[in-house]
mmCIF file of C-alpha atoms and ligand atoms in Angstrom:
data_model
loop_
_atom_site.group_PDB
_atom_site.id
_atom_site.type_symbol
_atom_site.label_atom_id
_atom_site.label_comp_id
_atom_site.label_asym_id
_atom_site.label_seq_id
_atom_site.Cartn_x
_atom_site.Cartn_y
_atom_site.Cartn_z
ATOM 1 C CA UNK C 1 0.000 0.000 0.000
ATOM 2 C CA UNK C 2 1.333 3.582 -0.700
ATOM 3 C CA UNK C 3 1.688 6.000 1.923
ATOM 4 C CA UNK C 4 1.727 9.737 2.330
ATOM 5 C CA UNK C 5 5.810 10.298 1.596
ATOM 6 C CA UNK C 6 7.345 13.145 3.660
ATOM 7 C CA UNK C 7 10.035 15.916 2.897
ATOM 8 C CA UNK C 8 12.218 17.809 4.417
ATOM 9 C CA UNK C 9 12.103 21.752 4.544
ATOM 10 C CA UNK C 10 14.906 23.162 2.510
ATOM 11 C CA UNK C 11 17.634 23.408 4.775
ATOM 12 C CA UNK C 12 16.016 23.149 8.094
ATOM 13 C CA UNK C 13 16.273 19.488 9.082
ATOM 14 C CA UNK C 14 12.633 19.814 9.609
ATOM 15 C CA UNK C 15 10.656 16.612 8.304
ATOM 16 C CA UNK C 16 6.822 17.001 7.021
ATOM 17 C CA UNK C 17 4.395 15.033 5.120
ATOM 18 C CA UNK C 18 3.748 16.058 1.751
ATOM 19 C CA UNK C 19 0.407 17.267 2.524
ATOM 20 C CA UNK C 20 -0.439 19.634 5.358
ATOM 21 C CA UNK C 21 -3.705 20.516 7.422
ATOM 22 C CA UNK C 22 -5.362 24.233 6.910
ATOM 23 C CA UNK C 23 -7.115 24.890 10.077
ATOM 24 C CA UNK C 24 -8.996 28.560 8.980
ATOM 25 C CA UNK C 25 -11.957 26.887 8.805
ATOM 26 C CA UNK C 26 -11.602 25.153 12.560
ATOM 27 C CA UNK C 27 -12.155 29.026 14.015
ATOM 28 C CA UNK C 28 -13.258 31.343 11.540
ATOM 29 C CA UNK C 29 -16.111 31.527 8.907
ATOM 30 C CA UNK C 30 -16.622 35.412 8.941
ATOM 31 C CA UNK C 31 -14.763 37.932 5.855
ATOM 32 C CA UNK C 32 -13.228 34.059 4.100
ATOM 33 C CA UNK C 33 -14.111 33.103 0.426
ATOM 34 C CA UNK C 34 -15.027 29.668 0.336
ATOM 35 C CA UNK C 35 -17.443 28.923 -1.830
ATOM 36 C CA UNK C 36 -19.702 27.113 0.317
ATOM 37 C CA UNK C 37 -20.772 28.774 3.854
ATOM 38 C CA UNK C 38 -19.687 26.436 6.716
ATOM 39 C CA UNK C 39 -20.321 25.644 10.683
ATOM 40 C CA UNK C 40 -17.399 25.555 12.753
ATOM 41 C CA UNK C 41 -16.798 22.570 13.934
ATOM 42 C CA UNK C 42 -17.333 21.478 17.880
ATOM 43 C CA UNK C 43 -14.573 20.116 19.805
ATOM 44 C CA UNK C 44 -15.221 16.426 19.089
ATOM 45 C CA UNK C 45 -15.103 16.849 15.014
ATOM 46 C CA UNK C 46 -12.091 18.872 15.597
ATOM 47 C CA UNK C 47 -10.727 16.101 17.794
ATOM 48 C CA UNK C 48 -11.501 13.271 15.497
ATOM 49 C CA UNK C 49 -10.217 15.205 12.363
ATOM 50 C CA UNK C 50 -6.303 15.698 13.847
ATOM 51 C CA UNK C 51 -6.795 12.023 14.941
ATOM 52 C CA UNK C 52 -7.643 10.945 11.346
ATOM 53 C CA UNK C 53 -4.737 13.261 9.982
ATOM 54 C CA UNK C 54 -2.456 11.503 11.803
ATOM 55 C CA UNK C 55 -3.610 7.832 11.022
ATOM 56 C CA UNK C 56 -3.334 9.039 7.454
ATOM 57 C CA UNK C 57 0.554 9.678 7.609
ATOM 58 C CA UNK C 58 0.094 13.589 8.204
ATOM 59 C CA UNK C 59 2.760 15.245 11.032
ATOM 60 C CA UNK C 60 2.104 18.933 9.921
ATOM 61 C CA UNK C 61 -0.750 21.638 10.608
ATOM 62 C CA UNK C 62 -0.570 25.237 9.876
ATOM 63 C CA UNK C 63 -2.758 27.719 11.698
ATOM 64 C CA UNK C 64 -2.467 31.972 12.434
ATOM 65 C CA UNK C 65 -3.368 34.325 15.024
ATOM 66 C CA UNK C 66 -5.681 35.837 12.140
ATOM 67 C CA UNK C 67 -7.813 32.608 12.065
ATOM 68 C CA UNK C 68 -9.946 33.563 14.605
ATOM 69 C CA UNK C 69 -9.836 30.697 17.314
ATOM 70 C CA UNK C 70 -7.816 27.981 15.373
ATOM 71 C CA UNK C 71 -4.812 28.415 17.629
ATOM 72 C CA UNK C 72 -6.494 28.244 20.951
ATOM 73 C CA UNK C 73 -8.904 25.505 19.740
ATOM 74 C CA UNK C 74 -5.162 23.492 18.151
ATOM 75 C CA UNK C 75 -3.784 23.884 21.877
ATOM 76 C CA UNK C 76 -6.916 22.514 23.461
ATOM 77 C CA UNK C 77 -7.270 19.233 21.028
ATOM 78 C CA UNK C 78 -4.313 18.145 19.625
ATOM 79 C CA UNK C 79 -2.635 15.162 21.208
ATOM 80 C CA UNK C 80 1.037 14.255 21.168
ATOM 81 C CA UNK C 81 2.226 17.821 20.079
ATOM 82 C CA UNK C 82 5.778 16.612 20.027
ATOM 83 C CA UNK C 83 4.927 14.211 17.094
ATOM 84 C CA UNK C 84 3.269 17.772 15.199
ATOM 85 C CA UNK C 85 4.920 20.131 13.363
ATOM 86 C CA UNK C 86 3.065 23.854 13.373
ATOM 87 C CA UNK C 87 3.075 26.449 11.474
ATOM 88 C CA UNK C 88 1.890 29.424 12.627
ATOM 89 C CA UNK C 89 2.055 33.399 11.638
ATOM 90 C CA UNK C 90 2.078 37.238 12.808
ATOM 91 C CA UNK C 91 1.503 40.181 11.271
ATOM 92 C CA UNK C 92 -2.024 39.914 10.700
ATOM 93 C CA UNK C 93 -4.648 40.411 13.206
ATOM 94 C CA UNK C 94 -8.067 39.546 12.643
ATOM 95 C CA UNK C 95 -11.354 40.755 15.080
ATOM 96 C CA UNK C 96 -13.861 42.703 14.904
ATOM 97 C CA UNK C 97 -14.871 41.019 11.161
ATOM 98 C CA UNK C 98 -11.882 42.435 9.580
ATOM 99 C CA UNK C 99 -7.866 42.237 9.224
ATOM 100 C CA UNK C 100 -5.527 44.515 10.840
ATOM 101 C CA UNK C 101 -1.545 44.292 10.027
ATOM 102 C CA UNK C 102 0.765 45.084 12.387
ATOM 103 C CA UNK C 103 4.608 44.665 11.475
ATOM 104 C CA UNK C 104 6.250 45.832 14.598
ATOM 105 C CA UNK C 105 9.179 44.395 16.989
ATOM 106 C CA UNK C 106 6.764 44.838 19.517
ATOM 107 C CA UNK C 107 3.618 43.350 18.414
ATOM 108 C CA UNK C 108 6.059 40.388 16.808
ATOM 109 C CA UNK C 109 7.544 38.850 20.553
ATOM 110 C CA UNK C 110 4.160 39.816 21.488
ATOM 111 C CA UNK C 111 2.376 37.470 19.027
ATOM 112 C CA UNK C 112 4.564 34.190 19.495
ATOM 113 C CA UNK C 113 4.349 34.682 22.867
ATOM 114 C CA UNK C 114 0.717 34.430 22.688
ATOM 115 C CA UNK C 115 0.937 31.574 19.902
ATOM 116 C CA UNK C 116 3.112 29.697 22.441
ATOM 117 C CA UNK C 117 0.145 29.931 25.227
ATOM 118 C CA UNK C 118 -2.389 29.351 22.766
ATOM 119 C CA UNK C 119 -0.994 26.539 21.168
ATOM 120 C CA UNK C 120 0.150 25.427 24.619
ATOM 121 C CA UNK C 121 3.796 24.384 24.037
ATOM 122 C CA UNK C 122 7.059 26.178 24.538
ATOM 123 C CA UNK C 123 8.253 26.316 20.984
ATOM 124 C CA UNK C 124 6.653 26.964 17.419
ATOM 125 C CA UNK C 125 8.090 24.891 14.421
ATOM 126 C CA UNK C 126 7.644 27.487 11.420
ATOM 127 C CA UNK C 127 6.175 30.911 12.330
ATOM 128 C CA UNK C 128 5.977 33.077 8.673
ATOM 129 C CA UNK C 129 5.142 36.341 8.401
ATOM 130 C CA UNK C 130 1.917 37.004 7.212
ATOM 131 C CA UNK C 131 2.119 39.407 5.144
ATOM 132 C CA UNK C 132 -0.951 41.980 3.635
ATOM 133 C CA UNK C 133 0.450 42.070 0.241
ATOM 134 C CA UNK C 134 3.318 44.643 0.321
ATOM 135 C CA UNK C 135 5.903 42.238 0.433
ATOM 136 C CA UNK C 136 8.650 44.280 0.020
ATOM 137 C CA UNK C 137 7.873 47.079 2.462
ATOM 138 C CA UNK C 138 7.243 44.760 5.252
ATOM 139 C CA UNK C 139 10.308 43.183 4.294
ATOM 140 C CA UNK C 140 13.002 46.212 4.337
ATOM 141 C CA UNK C 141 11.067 48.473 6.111
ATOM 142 C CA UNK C 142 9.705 46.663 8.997
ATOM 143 C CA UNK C 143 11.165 44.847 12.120
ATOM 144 C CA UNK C 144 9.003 41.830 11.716
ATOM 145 C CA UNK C 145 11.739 39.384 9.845
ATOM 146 C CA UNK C 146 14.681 40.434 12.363
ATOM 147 C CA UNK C 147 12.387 39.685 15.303
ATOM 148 C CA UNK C 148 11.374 36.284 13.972
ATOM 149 C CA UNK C 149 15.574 35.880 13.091
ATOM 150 C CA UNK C 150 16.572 36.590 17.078
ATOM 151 C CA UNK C 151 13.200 34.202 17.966
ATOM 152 C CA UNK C 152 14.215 31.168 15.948
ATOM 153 C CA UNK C 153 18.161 31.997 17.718
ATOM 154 C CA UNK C 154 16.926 31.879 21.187
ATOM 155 C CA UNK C 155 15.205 28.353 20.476
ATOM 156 C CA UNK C 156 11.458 29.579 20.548
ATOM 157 C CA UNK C 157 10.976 29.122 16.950
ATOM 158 C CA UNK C 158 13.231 26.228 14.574
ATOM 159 C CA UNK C 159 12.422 28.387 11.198
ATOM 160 C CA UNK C 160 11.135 31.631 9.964
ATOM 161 C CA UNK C 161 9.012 32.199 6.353
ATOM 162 C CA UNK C 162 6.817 34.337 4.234
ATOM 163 C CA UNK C 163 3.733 34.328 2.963
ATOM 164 C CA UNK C 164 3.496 36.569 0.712
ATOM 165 C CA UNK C 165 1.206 37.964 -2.488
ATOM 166 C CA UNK C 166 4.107 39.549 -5.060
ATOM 167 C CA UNK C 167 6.701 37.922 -7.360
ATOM 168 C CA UNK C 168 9.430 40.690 -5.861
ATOM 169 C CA UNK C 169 8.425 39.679 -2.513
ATOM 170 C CA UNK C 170 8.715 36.224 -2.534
ATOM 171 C CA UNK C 171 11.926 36.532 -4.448
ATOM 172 C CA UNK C 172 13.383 38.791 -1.773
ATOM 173 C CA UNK C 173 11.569 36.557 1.070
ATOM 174 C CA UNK C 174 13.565 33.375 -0.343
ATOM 175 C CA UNK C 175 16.922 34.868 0.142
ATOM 176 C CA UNK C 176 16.237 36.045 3.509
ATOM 177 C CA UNK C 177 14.067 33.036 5.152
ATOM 178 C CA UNK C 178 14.357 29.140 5.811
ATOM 179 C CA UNK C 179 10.989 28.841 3.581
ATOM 180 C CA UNK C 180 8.509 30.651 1.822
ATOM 181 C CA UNK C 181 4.252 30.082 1.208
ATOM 182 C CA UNK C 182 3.180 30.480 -1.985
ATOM 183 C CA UNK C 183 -0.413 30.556 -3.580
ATOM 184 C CA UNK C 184 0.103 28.234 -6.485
ATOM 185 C CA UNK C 185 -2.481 26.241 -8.744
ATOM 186 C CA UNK C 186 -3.500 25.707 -12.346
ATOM 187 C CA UNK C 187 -5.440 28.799 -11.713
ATOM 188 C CA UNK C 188 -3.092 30.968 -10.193
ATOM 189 C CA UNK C 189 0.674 30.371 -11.628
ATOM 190 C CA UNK C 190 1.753 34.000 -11.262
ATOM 191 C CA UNK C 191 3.798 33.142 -8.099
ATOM 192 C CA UNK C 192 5.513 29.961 -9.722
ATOM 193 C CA UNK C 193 9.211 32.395 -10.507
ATOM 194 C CA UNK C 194 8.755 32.478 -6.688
ATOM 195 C CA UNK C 195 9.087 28.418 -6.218
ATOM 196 C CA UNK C 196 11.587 28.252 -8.915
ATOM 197 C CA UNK C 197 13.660 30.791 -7.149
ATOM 198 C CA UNK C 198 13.514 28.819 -3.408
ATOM 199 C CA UNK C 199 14.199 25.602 -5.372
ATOM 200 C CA UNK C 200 17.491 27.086 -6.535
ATOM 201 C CA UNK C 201 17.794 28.053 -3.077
ATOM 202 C CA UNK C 202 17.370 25.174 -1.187
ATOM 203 C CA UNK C 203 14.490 26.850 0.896
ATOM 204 C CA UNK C 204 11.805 25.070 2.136
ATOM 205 C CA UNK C 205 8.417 25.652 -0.438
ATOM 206 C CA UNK C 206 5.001 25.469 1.135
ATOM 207 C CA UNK C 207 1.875 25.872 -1.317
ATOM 208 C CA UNK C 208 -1.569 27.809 -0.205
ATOM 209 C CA UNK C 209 -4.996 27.403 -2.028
ATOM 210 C CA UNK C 210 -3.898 24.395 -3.899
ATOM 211 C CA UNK C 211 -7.219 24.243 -4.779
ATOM 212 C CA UNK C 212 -7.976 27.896 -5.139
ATOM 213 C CA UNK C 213 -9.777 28.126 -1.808
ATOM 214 C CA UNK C 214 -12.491 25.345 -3.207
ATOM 215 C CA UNK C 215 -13.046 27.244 -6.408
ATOM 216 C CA UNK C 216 -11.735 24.222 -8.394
ATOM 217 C CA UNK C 217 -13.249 22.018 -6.964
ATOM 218 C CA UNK C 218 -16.836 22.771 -5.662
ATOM 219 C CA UNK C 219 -19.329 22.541 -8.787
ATOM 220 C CA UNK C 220 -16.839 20.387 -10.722
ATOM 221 C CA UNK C 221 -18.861 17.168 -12.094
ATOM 222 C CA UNK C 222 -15.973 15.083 -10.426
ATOM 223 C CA UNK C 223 -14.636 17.068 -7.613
ATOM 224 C CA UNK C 224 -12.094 13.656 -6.705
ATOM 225 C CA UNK C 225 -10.909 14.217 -10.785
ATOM 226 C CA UNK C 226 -10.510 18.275 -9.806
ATOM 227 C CA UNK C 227 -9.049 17.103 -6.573
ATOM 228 C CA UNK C 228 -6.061 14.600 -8.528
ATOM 229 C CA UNK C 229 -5.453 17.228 -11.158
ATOM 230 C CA UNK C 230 -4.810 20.254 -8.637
ATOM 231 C CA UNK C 231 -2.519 17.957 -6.873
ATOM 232 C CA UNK C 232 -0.674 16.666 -9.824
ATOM 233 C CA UNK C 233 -0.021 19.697 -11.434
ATOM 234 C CA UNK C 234 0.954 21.049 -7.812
ATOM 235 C CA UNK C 235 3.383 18.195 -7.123
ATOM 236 C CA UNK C 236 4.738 17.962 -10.526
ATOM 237 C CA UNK C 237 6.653 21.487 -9.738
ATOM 238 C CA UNK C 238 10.391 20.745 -8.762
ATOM 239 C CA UNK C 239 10.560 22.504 -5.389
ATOM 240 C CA UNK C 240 7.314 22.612 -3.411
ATOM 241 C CA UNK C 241 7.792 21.056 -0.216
ATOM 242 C CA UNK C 242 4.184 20.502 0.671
ATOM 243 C CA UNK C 243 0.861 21.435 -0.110
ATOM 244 C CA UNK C 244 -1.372 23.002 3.342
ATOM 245 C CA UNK C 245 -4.811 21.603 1.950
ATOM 246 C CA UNK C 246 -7.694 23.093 3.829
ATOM 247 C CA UNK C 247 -10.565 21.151 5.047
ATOM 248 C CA UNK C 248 -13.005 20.317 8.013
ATOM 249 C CA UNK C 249 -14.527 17.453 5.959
ATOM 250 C CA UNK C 250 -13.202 13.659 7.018
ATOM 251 C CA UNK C 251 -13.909 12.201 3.946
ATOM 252 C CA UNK C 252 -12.203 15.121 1.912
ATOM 253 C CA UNK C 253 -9.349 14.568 3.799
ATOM 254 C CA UNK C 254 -9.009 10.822 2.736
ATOM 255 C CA UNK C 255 -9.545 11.809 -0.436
ATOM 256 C CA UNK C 256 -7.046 14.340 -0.580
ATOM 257 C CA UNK C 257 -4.186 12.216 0.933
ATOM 258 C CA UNK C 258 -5.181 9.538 -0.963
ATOM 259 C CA UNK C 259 -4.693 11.707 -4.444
ATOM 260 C CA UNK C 260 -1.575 13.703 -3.112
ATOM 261 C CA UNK C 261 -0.072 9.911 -2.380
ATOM 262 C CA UNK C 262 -0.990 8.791 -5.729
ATOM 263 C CA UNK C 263 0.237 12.326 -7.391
ATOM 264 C CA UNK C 264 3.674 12.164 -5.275
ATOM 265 C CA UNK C 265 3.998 8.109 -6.840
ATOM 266 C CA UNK C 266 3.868 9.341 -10.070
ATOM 267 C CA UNK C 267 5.663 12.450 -10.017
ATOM 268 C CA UNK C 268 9.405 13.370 -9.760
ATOM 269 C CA UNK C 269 9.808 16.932 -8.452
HETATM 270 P P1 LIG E 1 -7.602 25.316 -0.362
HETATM 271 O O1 LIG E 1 -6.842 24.356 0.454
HETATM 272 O O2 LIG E 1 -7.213 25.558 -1.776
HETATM 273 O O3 LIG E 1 -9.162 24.880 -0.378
HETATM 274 C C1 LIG E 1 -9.874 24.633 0.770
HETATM 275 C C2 LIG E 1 -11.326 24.464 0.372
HETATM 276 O O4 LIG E 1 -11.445 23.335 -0.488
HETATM 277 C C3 LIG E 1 -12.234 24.232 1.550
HETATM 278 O O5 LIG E 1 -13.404 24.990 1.423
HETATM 279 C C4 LIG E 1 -12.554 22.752 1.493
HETATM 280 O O6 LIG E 1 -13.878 22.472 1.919
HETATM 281 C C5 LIG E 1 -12.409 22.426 0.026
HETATM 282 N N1 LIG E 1 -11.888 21.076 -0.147
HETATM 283 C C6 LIG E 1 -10.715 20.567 0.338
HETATM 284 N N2 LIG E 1 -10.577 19.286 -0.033
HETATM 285 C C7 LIG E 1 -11.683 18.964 -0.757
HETATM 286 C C8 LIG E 1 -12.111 17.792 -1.417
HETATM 287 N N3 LIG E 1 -11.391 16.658 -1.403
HETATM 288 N N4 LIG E 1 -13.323 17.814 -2.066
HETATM 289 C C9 LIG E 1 -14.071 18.934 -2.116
HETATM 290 N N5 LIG E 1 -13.700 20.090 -1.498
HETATM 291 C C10 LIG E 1 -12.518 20.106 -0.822
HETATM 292 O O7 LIG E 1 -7.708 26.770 0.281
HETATM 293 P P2 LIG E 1 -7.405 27.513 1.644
HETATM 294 O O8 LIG E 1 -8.078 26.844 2.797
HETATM 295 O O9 LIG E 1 -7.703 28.931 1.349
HETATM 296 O O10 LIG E 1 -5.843 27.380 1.804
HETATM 297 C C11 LIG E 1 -5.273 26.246 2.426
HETATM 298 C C12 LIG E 1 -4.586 26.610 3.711
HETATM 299 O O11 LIG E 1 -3.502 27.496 3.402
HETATM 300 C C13 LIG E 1 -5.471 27.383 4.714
HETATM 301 O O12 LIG E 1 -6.299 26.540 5.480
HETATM 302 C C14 LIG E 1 -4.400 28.068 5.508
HETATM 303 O O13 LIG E 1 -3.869 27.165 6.459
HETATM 304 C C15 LIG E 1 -3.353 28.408 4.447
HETATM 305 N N6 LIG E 1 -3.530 29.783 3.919
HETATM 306 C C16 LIG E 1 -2.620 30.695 4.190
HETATM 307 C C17 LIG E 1 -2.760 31.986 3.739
HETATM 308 C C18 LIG E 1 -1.715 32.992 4.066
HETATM 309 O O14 LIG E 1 -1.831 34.181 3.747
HETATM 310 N N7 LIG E 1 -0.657 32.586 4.672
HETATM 311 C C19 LIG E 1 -3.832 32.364 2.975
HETATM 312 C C20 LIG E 1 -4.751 31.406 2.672
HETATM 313 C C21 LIG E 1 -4.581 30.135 3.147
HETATM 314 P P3 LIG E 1 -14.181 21.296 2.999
HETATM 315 O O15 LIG E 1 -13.817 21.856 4.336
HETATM 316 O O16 LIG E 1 -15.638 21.071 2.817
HETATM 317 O O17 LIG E 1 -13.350 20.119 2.606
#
């Protein structure tokens, strides 16, 4: 039987399966844009979907401070953190119904501080900066990456990325940091100089909205079909490290390490 391979980031030693869990949709269904609305899920769905994400081969989650209570909710349900490795982010804020930015050194130790209570553990595997689209201002003109840099050297954090929106800034991101996130699907390939560029590297290369937030999937007349051909196309990109898929649905998440197994067999990026 084939299972779910695993990579390791770039340079950083760190080891992750191939696909990833996105957890906005375990605390936040205000200002997103899925295509279907959603219910949160209680504690017990949440509990039984990390369960079922492990069984399935996956060791890696990614969460924010921006989505809404996935961190806390993480911190509360996950089992065995040691065997997990989470990503998390700063730089965005998100209450009220809408996102705030904040860039600072100050809000920075202040926000994996607060990841570290939330997520109840005294270290964060990846925290990336996530960035509101000027890449390259937050970049060189804020303190946000040199806060992260003295974080990851006083042990609190094993690497620092970027998630960014802009060619420039992901170009300038992969020189700087162990890894970059990158929005990348047969949709969206304006980001793919981006990959290349961290490939070269040696950086670590995680992809967002692999299936453009749902868009290529939902209303497809064979969503497993759209499902395999996302990944494929995905996978078949020298480079990317692993794809964060997104879901709160148990059988999508079979499905989806089933086709990212079967696209990573057949593939030789
Ligand atoms: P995505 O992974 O491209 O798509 C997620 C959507 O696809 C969900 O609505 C999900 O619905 C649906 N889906 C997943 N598997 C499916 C399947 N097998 N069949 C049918 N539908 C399926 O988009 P995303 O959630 O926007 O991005 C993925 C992750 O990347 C996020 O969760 C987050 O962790 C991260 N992210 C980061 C940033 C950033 O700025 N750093 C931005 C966006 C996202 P169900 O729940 O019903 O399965």
């Amino acid at each position: 039987m084939l299972t779910l391979p695993h990579r390791t980031l770039g340079s950083t030693g760190i080891d992750v399966s191939c696909l990833g869990l996105g957890t906005v949709k375990i605390g936040r269904n205000e200002g997103v844009k899925y295509p279907e609305k959603f219910t949160i899920p209680d504690d017990s769905a949440v509990r039984n979907l990390l369960r079922q994400a492990q069984e399935l081969g996956i060791n890696f989650i990614d969460t924010a401070p921006a989505y809404g209570s996935s961190e806390e909710r993480l911190g509360k349900l996950m089992q065995r953190r040691q065997e997990w490795v989470i990503c998390t982010k700063t730089g965005e804020e998100f209450s009220g119904g809408i996102s705030g930015f904040d860039f600072s050194a100050q809000h920075t130790r202040h926000s994996i501080e607060r990841s570290l209570k939330r997520l109840r553990t005294d270290y964060l595997d990846l925290v990336l900066v996530h960035s509101d689209g000027n890449d390259q201002h937050v970049i060189e003109h804020t303190d946000c990456l040199d806060t992260l840099m003295r974080c990851r050297e006083q042990g609190l954090i094993r690497a620092v990325g970027f998630s960014g929106k802009t060619v420039d800034g992901g170009l300038l991101a992969a020189n700087l940091c162990d890894l970059v996130m990158v929005s990348y699907n047969p949709q969206h390939t304006a980001e793919v100089d981006v990959i290349d560029h961290a490939h070269k590297l040696h950086k670590g290369v995680l992809i967002k909205k692999a299936f453009d937030s749902g868009h290529a999937i939902v209303g497809q007349n064979n969503t497993e079909d759209a499902v395999t051909q996302n990944m494929r196309f995905v996978f078949s990109r020298p480079g990317v490290s692993a794809i964060i898929a997104g879901t709160i649905n148990p059988k999508h998440l079979q499905q989806n390490v089933a086709a990212a197994t079967r696209a990573l067999s057949t593939t030789s990026a």
